[in-house]
Short mmCIF file of C-alpha atoms in Angstrom, two decimals:
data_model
loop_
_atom_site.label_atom_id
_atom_site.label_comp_id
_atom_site.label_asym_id
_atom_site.label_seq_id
_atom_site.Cartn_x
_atom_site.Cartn_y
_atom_site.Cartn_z
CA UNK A 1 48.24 41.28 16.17
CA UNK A 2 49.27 39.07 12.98
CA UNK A 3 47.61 35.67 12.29
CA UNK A 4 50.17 32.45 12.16
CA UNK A 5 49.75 29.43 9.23
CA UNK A 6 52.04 26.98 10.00
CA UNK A 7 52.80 23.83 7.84
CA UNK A 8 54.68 20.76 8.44
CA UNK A 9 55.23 17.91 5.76
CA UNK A 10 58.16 15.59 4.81
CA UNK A 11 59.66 16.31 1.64
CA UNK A 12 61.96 13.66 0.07
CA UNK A 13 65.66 14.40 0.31
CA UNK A 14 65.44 14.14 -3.50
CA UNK A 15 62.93 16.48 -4.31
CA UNK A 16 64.80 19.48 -2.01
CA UNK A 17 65.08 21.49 -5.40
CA UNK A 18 61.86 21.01 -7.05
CA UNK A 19 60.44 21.75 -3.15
CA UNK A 20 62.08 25.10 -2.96
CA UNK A 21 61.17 25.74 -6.97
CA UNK A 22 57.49 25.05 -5.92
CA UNK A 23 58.10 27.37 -3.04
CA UNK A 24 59.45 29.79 -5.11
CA UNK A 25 56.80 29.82 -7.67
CA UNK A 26 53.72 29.91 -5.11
CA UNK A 27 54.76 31.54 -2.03
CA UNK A 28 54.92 35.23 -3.89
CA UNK A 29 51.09 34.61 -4.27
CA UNK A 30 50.39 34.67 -0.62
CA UNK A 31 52.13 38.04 -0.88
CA UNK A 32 50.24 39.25 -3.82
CA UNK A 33 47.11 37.95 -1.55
CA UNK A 34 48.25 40.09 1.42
CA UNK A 35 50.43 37.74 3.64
CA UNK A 36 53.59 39.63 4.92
CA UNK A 37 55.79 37.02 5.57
CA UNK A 38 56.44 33.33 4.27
CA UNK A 39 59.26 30.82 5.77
CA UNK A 40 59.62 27.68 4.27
CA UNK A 41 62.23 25.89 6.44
CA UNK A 42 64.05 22.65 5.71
CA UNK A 43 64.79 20.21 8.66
CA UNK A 44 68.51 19.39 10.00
CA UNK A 45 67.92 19.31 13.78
CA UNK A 46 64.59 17.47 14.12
CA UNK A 47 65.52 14.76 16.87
CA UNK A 48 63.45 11.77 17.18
CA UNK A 49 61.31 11.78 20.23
CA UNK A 50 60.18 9.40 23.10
CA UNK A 51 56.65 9.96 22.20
CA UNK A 52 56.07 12.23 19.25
CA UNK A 53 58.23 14.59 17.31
CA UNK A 54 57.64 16.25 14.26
CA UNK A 55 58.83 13.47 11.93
CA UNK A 56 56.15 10.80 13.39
CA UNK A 57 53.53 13.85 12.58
CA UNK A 58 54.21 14.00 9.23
CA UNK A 59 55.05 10.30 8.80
CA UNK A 60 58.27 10.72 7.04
CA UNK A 61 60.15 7.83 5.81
CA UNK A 62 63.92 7.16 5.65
CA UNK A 63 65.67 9.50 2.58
CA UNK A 64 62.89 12.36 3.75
CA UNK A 65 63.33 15.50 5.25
CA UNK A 66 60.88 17.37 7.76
CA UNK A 67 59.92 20.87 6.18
CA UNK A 68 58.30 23.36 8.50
CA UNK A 69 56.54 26.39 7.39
CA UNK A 70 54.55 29.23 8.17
CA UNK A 71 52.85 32.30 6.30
CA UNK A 72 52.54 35.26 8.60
CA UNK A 73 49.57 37.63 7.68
CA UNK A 74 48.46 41.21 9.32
CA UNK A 75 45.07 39.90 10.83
CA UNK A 76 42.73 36.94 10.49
CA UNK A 77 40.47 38.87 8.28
CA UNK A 78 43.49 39.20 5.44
CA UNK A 79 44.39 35.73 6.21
CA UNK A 80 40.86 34.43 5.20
CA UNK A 81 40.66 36.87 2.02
CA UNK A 82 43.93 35.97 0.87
CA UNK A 83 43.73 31.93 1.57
CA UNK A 84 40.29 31.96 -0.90
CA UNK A 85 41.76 33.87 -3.48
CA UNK A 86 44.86 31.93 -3.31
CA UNK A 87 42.80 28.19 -3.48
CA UNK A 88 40.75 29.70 -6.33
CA UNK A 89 43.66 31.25 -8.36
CA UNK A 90 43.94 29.31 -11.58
CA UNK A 91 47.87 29.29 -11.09
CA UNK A 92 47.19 27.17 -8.25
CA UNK A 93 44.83 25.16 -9.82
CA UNK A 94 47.44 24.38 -13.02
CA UNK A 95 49.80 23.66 -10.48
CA UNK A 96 50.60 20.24 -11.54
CA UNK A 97 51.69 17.82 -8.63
CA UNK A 98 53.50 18.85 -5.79
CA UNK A 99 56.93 17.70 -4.57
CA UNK A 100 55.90 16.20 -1.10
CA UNK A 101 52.57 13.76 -0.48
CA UNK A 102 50.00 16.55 0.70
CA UNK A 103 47.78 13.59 2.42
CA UNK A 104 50.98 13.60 5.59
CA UNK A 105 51.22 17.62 5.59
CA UNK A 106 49.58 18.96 8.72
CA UNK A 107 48.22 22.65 8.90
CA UNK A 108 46.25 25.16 10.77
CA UNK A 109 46.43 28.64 11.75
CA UNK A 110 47.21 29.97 14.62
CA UNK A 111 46.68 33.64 16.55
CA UNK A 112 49.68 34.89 18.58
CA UNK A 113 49.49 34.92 21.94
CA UNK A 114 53.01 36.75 23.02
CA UNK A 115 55.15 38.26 20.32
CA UNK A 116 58.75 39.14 21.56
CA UNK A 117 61.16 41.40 18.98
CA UNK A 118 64.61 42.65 19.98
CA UNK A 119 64.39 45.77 18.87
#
């Protein structure tokens, strides 16, 4: 079964272009690195909640946007391989600054537990 990282972060309503620029530019390397899927998904139904929600998680501030994401990879074992290579690539690393604070993104990765298609 495939192997699930998922990414949450608050992107400032201002920096929606440069986000999905950065996207563009680095999500083809978790391709090139084996992933077989990326999603990068930009909040307009993320409701406040009584407790938590996903904008508390992330801390986002008024004028920001919640951006949920996830790279979908064959097996743990590519996951792994193709996360290293993709934190050592010198792209990466010349990156520059990204368009959302990195220090409120949460992350982790995640094995499926039930996968449901309609076929």
């Amino acid at each position: 079964m495939s192997y699930i990282d998922g990414f949450v972060m608050a992107v400032a309503d201002a920096n929606r272009e440069a986000f999905i620029a950065h996207a563009n530019t680095f999500d083809p390397l978790f391709i090139e690195f084996g992933a077989t899927r990326v999603l990068e998904c930009w909040g307009d139904d993320v409701p406040d909640g009584k407790q938590t929600d996903f904008r508390r998680a992330v801390q986002a501030k008024d004028g920001e946007s919640v951006v949920f994401a996830w790279v979908e990879w064959p097996d743990k074992a590519t996951r792994d391989a193709g996360m290293e290579k993709f934190m050592q690539d010198p792209r990466i690393q010349a990156s520059g600054e990204m368009p959302f604070d990195g220090k409120r993104m949460i992350y982790g990765g995640f094995s499926p537990v039930l996968e449901l298609t309609k076929r």
